[in-house]
Structures are given as structure tokens and as C-alpha cells.
Amino acid sequence: MSVQTSTHRPSATTAAGTEDDQPLPVLGRDVTVPLVTGGEVTYAALDYAASAPALQRVWDDVAAYAPYYGSVHRGAGYLSQLSTDLFENSRRTVARFLGCREDDQVVFTRSTTDSLNLLASALPERCEVFVFETEHHASLLPWRDARVTFLNAPRTPREAVATLERALARRDLESPALVCVTGASNVTGELWPVRELAAAAHAHGARVVLDAAQLAPHHPVDIAELDVDWVAFSGHKLYAPFGSGVLAGRADWLREAEPYLAGGGASRKVARRTDGGVDVEWHTGAARHEAGSPNVIGVYAIASACEALTEAGFDRLVEREQELVARVREGLAEVPEVRVLSLFGDAAPRVGVISFVVEGWNSSHFAAALSAEYGIGVRDGLFCAHPLVRTLLGGDPGDPGECGAPDAGPGERSLNAIRVSFGAGTPDEHVARFTGAVKELVRDGARWNYRTEDGRCVPDRG
């Protein structure tokens, strides 16, 4: 049975665009939004680090498949068989995209957060977890039933490796251990020395899980080459915002753990006992942790995105994105009041994620003005990485704060930041409009009055 024949897949030319210097087509690229000052403008989506727009190729594939939707793994009908084939072929596509080893397992989840919570539920007894305070909360918080060592923010990649090695040297060698590392920071965009951290972990008998939520949309991720044990990422950051994620890697801890969710799909056989109880035989493969009816559309969307990015060619995607990074950094550098946040310094390689603060501005006020007066969508707040942002801003990492909520009124200093992020679907004009808007706002100020409402800075419409 050929699923691709049934879904009429678009050509690679449509998926990848026609010129090397052009962005990939994404859904919503022509959407216009109203400006508070009057008129409308094409929306500049510069919040890819939170959720990237769907690739047009992904949307077309999903729309073509939707009429053929059927239950997965359970039905005898044609559409059920087709959907099951599509689901399992998607698993193989993701495995190829990640360079999985022959015995690795691909488990479909809801998100990166869900993937890391799944792995946390599968940790062996007495497992020690090592995680840098610089991680996104999805990587920082799931390890509630383990012994966790939180590592201080390093200021160079070399210091990151040395910090991890010192911590691992003190660990209990009789216990299993796991190191959780990010591939690219969701705050600074800086690339972390994943291969070196993995080597250090393995040298001390520890395993490694890579949070690739911000890396996979921007760079190739190869499990075998990086020598990590697991990779987690989300579809909604990989141009496939349909509610699915991935945990891929070694099968043994997952096979030996209790199912993440108990229910149909995870169970192979269920029988009543003579004493009135129930005996359950659980699946040992990926299905063990995929209970319930799977999100086949979300899974297929991820596979479609993996194929589209591969066909477009990561070399050209990376080259174009780095040109955009350079333009944004150069534009911000021309504004003395702007300070770009960084752990590893200006020369550190990074993806299209840049956070900054503006002297004399509340970050939420600045982000609100970018949206209301220029039609530019960015993120403000602590980016679900509270300890890291507060460290970068010179505050106490233990200070409380809310994601996206202003800590001060418009015009007052606040201990939060502004983040601009972009990727394969970002047009040059969006970047030019953003840098021009920053310069204009700093020079001339906002043209509208703003107030705080329900924890957000919004235009005051009287």
C-alpha cells in the first residue's frame, strides 16, 4: 500500500522554494494584521522559538491525508490500514531524520516536555540526573523522583564540559546516571558543545538526553554522530504544529519501565485472574508508551517536516539563516541602548534566536509596541528559563517571575527580556522591518500609550 500515492505529495520544488536565497513557504505568510496607529500590514512572525508556522508542504500533506483518516493499529478497514501504514512509515522517516542507530526506538509524544517527562518516568532506581541551570523548564523540572544535581551556568563551552566532568567525578558509580543537555539555548540561541558533553558523560558511565527543541529546526541532528542516548523535540517548533513530539533513542530503560500511560495500545494482553484481579502483558516496543489513540495527523506532520527540511538541504537553510542572524545582530549593534544577552560571547555560534534588553524600556512595553505599531510578533518575559534569564540580567537566579508578565510598568526597568527568533520561513523584509522598528522606537519612543492588563502590556484604547 502506498500512502504517498494516496496523499498526492507535492513536489520537492514546491516544498523547498525555487531559489536558494528564498524562505521556505509557510502557512500564514500573507496574513495581515491591524496597526493601532491605523491601517494594516503583513504580519512579521518572529517568535519561531515558541512555535514556528507550519510549512506549506506540511499543511498540503496533512490536508491531502485528512479524508483518508482512520484508526491506527485497530481497524480492519482500508482507511485504518492506510493510517497505520502512514503512522509507522512516519516513525521510520523520523528515525532517518535523526540518524538513529539500528536498535534505537522512536516514541511519539505530545511535545518536548512530554518526551522528557516520559524519560523521567523511565529512570532506573537510584538514578542521578545532572542538568545545567541554563535549561528550559522542560529539561529542568521533570526529574522530580530522581537525585538531581543542578549545575551553574558556564561562561564558555569549555567551562560547560569541565563543570560537568567535575560533577560526574563525584557521583556514585554504583548508580545509573543521566545528563540532560540542550542543543541550542532557547534564550540566547547559542549552540552547546553536545558531542563533548556526551563524551564526558560516557567517560563517567552516564547517559545523555539531548533537548533538541531549538536545534532540530535549524541544524541537522544525528544521534549516532553526536553520540547521545536520546533526543527529544517538538513538532510545533519543527514547522509541524499539530500536537506531537518525539523521544528517540535507546530502548532498554523504556522497555523496562512501567508504561507512561496505562490503557489500550500499550497493553498486549489483559486477562482476569481467578482471584478477581487483572493480569496485564504490556508491549515492549514503542507502543508501550503510546497508550490511547495516537495523533496520527500530528505524527505525519512531523514526518512531512523532516522530509521537507531534508529535501531543502540543511546546508543552504543554515547558510541563509546565518545571514539573517548577522543582519539582526548588526542592526541591534547600531543601537547603543540595546544589550544582547549571551552566555558564551559574541563570537559563539548560534541559531536564529536572539534575546536582548533596551535601556530605559520595560521589555513587555517594547514588545507590545513592536506588535501594535509595526505588526511584529516577538516574545517578552523569562522564556520558561527563569534561572538563566535572571542570571544573564544580573538578578538573583532564585528570584520569582512569570513567563511573559511585566515586572514593572511601561517605561520602567524590568527584570525580563525581549526575544526575536526566526528560521527557514522568515522573509528578509521581516528582519529589515524589525531592526528598523527597534531603531525607531529607541530614537522616537512609542507613538501610542500602553497599560498593563491581566499581566500583559497592551495599547491603551481609552
PDB file of C-alpha atoms in Angstrom, residues 93-242:
ATOM      1  CA  THR A  93      11.093   8.775   8.495  1.00  0.00           C
ATOM      2  CA  VAL A  94      11.825  10.383  11.859  1.00  0.00           C
ATOM      3  CA  ALA A  95      14.411   7.703  12.631  1.00  0.00           C
ATOM      4  CA  ARG A  96      16.230   8.506   9.366  1.00  0.00           C
ATOM      5  CA  PHE A  97      15.997  12.252  10.031  1.00  0.00           C
ATOM      6  CA  LEU A  98      17.671  11.767  13.420  1.00  0.00           C
ATOM      7  CA  GLY A  99      20.277   9.260  12.242  1.00  0.00           C
ATOM      8  CA  CYS A 100      19.016   6.681  14.722  1.00  0.00           C
ATOM      9  CA  ARG A 101      21.038   3.560  15.412  1.00  0.00           C
ATOM     10  CA  GLU A 102      19.589   0.214  14.332  1.00  0.00           C
ATOM     11  CA  ASP A 103      18.258  -0.695  17.778  1.00  0.00           C
ATOM     12  CA  ASP A 104      17.036   2.803  18.715  1.00  0.00           C
ATOM     13  CA  GLN A 105      13.358   3.385  19.348  1.00  0.00           C
ATOM     14  CA  VAL A 106      11.177   6.301  18.216  1.00  0.00           C
ATOM     15  CA  VAL A 107       8.307   7.060  20.592  1.00  0.00           C
ATOM     16  CA  PHE A 108       5.702   9.650  19.660  1.00  0.00           C
ATOM     17  CA  THR A 109       4.631  12.030  22.409  1.00  0.00           C
ATOM     18  CA  ARG A 110       2.843  15.369  22.686  1.00  0.00           C
ATOM     19  CA  SER A 111       5.910  17.651  22.891  1.00  0.00           C
ATOM     20  CA  THR A 112       9.484  18.001  24.132  1.00  0.00           C
ATOM     21  CA  THR A 113       8.103  18.491  27.642  1.00  0.00           C
ATOM     22  CA  ASP A 114       6.103  15.283  27.348  1.00  0.00           C
ATOM     23  CA  SER A 115       9.120  13.415  25.935  1.00  0.00           C
ATOM     24  CA  LEU A 116      11.371  14.407  28.825  1.00  0.00           C
ATOM     25  CA  ASN A 117       8.682  13.599  31.377  1.00  0.00           C
ATOM     26  CA  LEU A 118       8.345  10.192  29.737  1.00  0.00           C
ATOM     27  CA  LEU A 119      12.069   9.597  30.088  1.00  0.00           C
ATOM     28  CA  ALA A 120      11.945  10.842  33.678  1.00  0.00           C
ATOM     29  CA  SER A 121       9.273   8.233  34.433  1.00  0.00           C
ATOM     30  CA  ALA A 122      11.534   5.531  32.982  1.00  0.00           C
ATOM     31  CA  LEU A 123      14.669   6.281  35.017  1.00  0.00           C
ATOM     32  CA  PRO A 124      16.091   3.256  36.830  1.00  0.00           C
ATOM     33  CA  GLU A 125      16.059   3.232  40.613  1.00  0.00           C
ATOM     34  CA  ARG A 126      18.612   5.446  42.345  1.00  0.00           C
ATOM     35  CA  CYS A 127      19.350   7.274  39.079  1.00  0.00           C
ATOM     36  CA  GLU A 128      21.236  10.553  39.401  1.00  0.00           C
ATOM     37  CA  VAL A 129      20.414  13.388  36.995  1.00  0.00           C
ATOM     38  CA  PHE A 130      22.768  16.238  36.092  1.00  0.00           C
ATOM     39  CA  VAL A 131      21.320  19.337  34.455  1.00  0.00           C
ATOM     40  CA  PHE A 132      22.560  22.893  33.920  1.00  0.00           C
ATOM     41  CA  GLU A 133      20.512  25.748  35.369  1.00  0.00           C
ATOM     42  CA  THR A 134      20.527  27.214  31.864  1.00  0.00           C
ATOM     43  CA  GLU A 135      17.970  24.706  30.599  1.00  0.00           C
ATOM     44  CA  HIS A 136      14.402  25.388  29.546  1.00  0.00           C
ATOM     45  CA  HIS A 137      11.946  24.322  32.240  1.00  0.00           C
ATOM     46  CA  ALA A 138      11.011  21.314  30.087  1.00  0.00           C
ATOM     47  CA  SER A 139      14.514  19.978  30.745  1.00  0.00           C
ATOM     48  CA  LEU A 140      14.991  21.462  34.195  1.00  0.00           C
ATOM     49  CA  LEU A 141      11.881  20.250  36.012  1.00  0.00           C
ATOM     50  CA  PRO A 142      10.771  16.700  35.051  1.00  0.00           C
ATOM     51  CA  TRP A 143      13.252  14.841  37.298  1.00  0.00           C
ATOM     52  CA  ARG A 144      11.183  15.008  40.484  1.00  0.00           C
ATOM     53  CA  ASP A 145      11.741  11.397  41.555  1.00  0.00           C
ATOM     54  CA  ALA A 146      15.495  11.387  40.948  1.00  0.00           C
ATOM     55  CA  ARG A 147      18.516  12.771  42.748  1.00  0.00           C
ATOM     56  CA  VAL A 148      19.230  15.922  40.779  1.00  0.00           C
ATOM     57  CA  THR A 149      22.424  17.987  40.646  1.00  0.00           C
ATOM     58  CA  PHE A 150      21.850  21.440  39.180  1.00  0.00           C
ATOM     59  CA  LEU A 151      24.986  22.851  37.546  1.00  0.00           C
ATOM     60  CA  ASN A 152      25.788  26.561  37.457  1.00  0.00           C
ATOM     61  CA  ALA A 153      25.667  28.460  34.194  1.00  0.00           C
ATOM     62  CA  PRO A 154      29.006  28.169  32.356  1.00  0.00           C
ATOM     63  CA  ARG A 155      30.504  31.134  30.508  1.00  0.00           C
ATOM     64  CA  THR A 156      32.281  29.152  27.793  1.00  0.00           C
ATOM     65  CA  PRO A 157      31.700  25.786  26.114  1.00  0.00           C
ATOM     66  CA  ARG A 158      34.944  24.550  27.654  1.00  0.00           C
ATOM     67  CA  GLU A 159      33.726  25.557  31.096  1.00  0.00           C
ATOM     68  CA  ALA A 160      30.487  23.647  30.471  1.00  0.00           C
ATOM     69  CA  VAL A 161      32.413  20.440  29.819  1.00  0.00           C
ATOM     70  CA  ALA A 162      34.725  20.996  32.808  1.00  0.00           C
ATOM     71  CA  THR A 163      31.778  21.729  35.112  1.00  0.00           C
ATOM     72  CA  LEU A 164      30.050  18.525  34.067  1.00  0.00           C
ATOM     73  CA  GLU A 165      33.214  16.445  34.447  1.00  0.00           C
ATOM     74  CA  ARG A 166      33.773  17.722  37.998  1.00  0.00           C
ATOM     75  CA  ALA A 167      30.222  16.908  38.965  1.00  0.00           C
ATOM     76  CA  LEU A 168      30.311  13.439  37.421  1.00  0.00           C
ATOM     77  CA  ALA A 169      33.625  12.648  39.108  1.00  0.00           C
ATOM     78  CA  ARG A 170      31.861  12.960  42.483  1.00  0.00           C
ATOM     79  CA  ARG A 171      28.883  10.787  41.615  1.00  0.00           C
ATOM     80  CA  ASP A 172      28.011   7.357  42.987  1.00  0.00           C
ATOM     81  CA  LEU A 173      29.413   4.933  40.428  1.00  0.00           C
ATOM     82  CA  GLU A 174      27.088   2.196  41.682  1.00  0.00           C
ATOM     83  CA  SER A 175      24.037   4.142  40.493  1.00  0.00           C
ATOM     84  CA  PRO A 176      22.885   4.896  36.950  1.00  0.00           C
ATOM     85  CA  ALA A 177      23.204   8.499  35.832  1.00  0.00           C
ATOM     86  CA  LEU A 178      21.693  10.760  33.189  1.00  0.00           C
ATOM     87  CA  VAL A 179      22.884  14.118  31.849  1.00  0.00           C
ATOM     88  CA  CYS A 180      20.307  16.412  30.242  1.00  0.00           C
ATOM     89  CA  VAL A 181      21.726  18.999  27.834  1.00  0.00           C
ATOM     90  CA  THR A 182      20.306  21.439  25.322  1.00  0.00           C
ATOM     91  CA  GLY A 183      21.458  21.621  21.730  1.00  0.00           C
ATOM     92  CA  ALA A 184      20.726  25.335  21.328  1.00  0.00           C
ATOM     93  CA  SER A 185      19.579  27.750  24.002  1.00  0.00           C
ATOM     94  CA  ASN A 186      16.003  28.962  23.735  1.00  0.00           C
ATOM     95  CA  VAL A 187      17.181  32.271  25.238  1.00  0.00           C
ATOM     96  CA  THR A 188      20.483  33.110  23.547  1.00  0.00           C
ATOM     97  CA  GLY A 189      20.365  30.751  20.557  1.00  0.00           C
ATOM     98  CA  GLU A 190      23.928  29.664  21.328  1.00  0.00           C
ATOM     99  CA  LEU A 191      24.993  26.157  20.326  1.00  0.00           C
ATOM    100  CA  TRP A 192      26.150  23.921  23.147  1.00  0.00           C
ATOM    101  CA  PRO A 193      29.110  21.512  22.859  1.00  0.00           C
ATOM    102  CA  VAL A 194      26.870  18.446  22.706  1.00  0.00           C
ATOM    103  CA  ARG A 195      29.410  15.974  21.388  1.00  0.00           C
ATOM    104  CA  GLU A 196      31.991  16.981  24.012  1.00  0.00           C
ATOM    105  CA  LEU A 197      29.431  16.838  26.832  1.00  0.00           C
ATOM    106  CA  ALA A 198      28.295  13.411  25.648  1.00  0.00           C
ATOM    107  CA  ALA A 199      31.885  12.161  25.627  1.00  0.00           C
ATOM    108  CA  ALA A 200      32.412  13.441  29.173  1.00  0.00           C
ATOM    109  CA  ALA A 201      29.198  11.802  30.353  1.00  0.00           C
ATOM    110  CA  HIS A 202      30.002   8.455  28.781  1.00  0.00           C
ATOM    111  CA  ALA A 203      33.530   8.530  30.175  1.00  0.00           C
ATOM    112  CA  HIS A 204      31.941   8.628  33.630  1.00  0.00           C
ATOM    113  CA  GLY A 205      29.350   5.956  32.901  1.00  0.00           C
ATOM    114  CA  ALA A 206      26.416   8.341  32.460  1.00  0.00           C
ATOM    115  CA  ARG A 207      23.876   8.543  29.668  1.00  0.00           C
ATOM    116  CA  VAL A 208      22.812  11.702  27.812  1.00  0.00           C
ATOM    117  CA  VAL A 209      19.473  13.061  26.638  1.00  0.00           C
ATOM    118  CA  LEU A 210      19.577  15.949  24.176  1.00  0.00           C
ATOM    119  CA  ASP A 211      16.847  18.571  24.250  1.00  0.00           C
ATOM    120  CA  ALA A 212      16.814  19.357  20.529  1.00  0.00           C
ATOM    121  CA  ALA A 213      13.684  21.527  20.548  1.00  0.00           C
ATOM    122  CA  GLN A 214      15.659  24.585  19.364  1.00  0.00           C
ATOM    123  CA  LEU A 215      18.336  22.663  17.457  1.00  0.00           C
ATOM    124  CA  ALA A 216      16.379  20.336  15.151  1.00  0.00           C
ATOM    125  CA  PRO A 217      14.579  23.133  13.242  1.00  0.00           C
ATOM    126  CA  HIS A 218      17.887  24.857  12.460  1.00  0.00           C
ATOM    127  CA  HIS A 219      20.597  22.184  12.194  1.00  0.00           C
ATOM    128  CA  PRO A 220      20.902  18.500  11.333  1.00  0.00           C
ATOM    129  CA  VAL A 221      20.672  16.281  14.413  1.00  0.00           C
ATOM    130  CA  ASP A 222      22.380  12.898  14.203  1.00  0.00           C
ATOM    131  CA  ILE A 223      22.076  10.702  17.287  1.00  0.00           C
ATOM    132  CA  ALA A 224      24.924   8.421  16.295  1.00  0.00           C
ATOM    133  CA  GLU A 225      27.279  11.239  15.288  1.00  0.00           C
ATOM    134  CA  LEU A 226      26.614  13.257  18.453  1.00  0.00           C
ATOM    135  CA  ASP A 227      26.790  10.003  20.453  1.00  0.00           C
ATOM    136  CA  VAL A 228      23.817  10.888  22.640  1.00  0.00           C
ATOM    137  CA  ASP A 229      21.496   8.273  24.066  1.00  0.00           C
ATOM    138  CA  TRP A 230      18.183  10.065  23.479  1.00  0.00           C
ATOM    139  CA  VAL A 231      16.873  13.057  21.575  1.00  0.00           C
ATOM    140  CA  ALA A 232      13.656  14.943  22.362  1.00  0.00           C
ATOM    141  CA  PHE A 233      11.962  17.558  20.194  1.00  0.00           C
ATOM    142  CA  SER A 234       8.559  19.065  19.371  1.00  0.00           C
ATOM    143  CA  GLY A 235       6.662  19.194  16.113  1.00  0.00           C
ATOM    144  CA  HIS A 236       5.400  22.711  16.771  1.00  0.00           C
ATOM    145  CA  LYS A 237       8.948  24.102  16.620  1.00  0.00           C
ATOM    146  CA  LEU A 238       9.768  21.983  13.547  1.00  0.00           C
ATOM    147  CA  TYR A 239       7.135  23.638  11.325  1.00  0.00           C
ATOM    148  CA  ALA A 240       4.559  20.947  12.198  1.00  0.00           C
ATOM    149  CA  PRO A 241       2.308  22.492  14.883  1.00  0.00           C
ATOM    150  CA  PHE A 242      -0.179  19.651  15.213  1.00  0.00           C
TER     151      PHE A 242
END
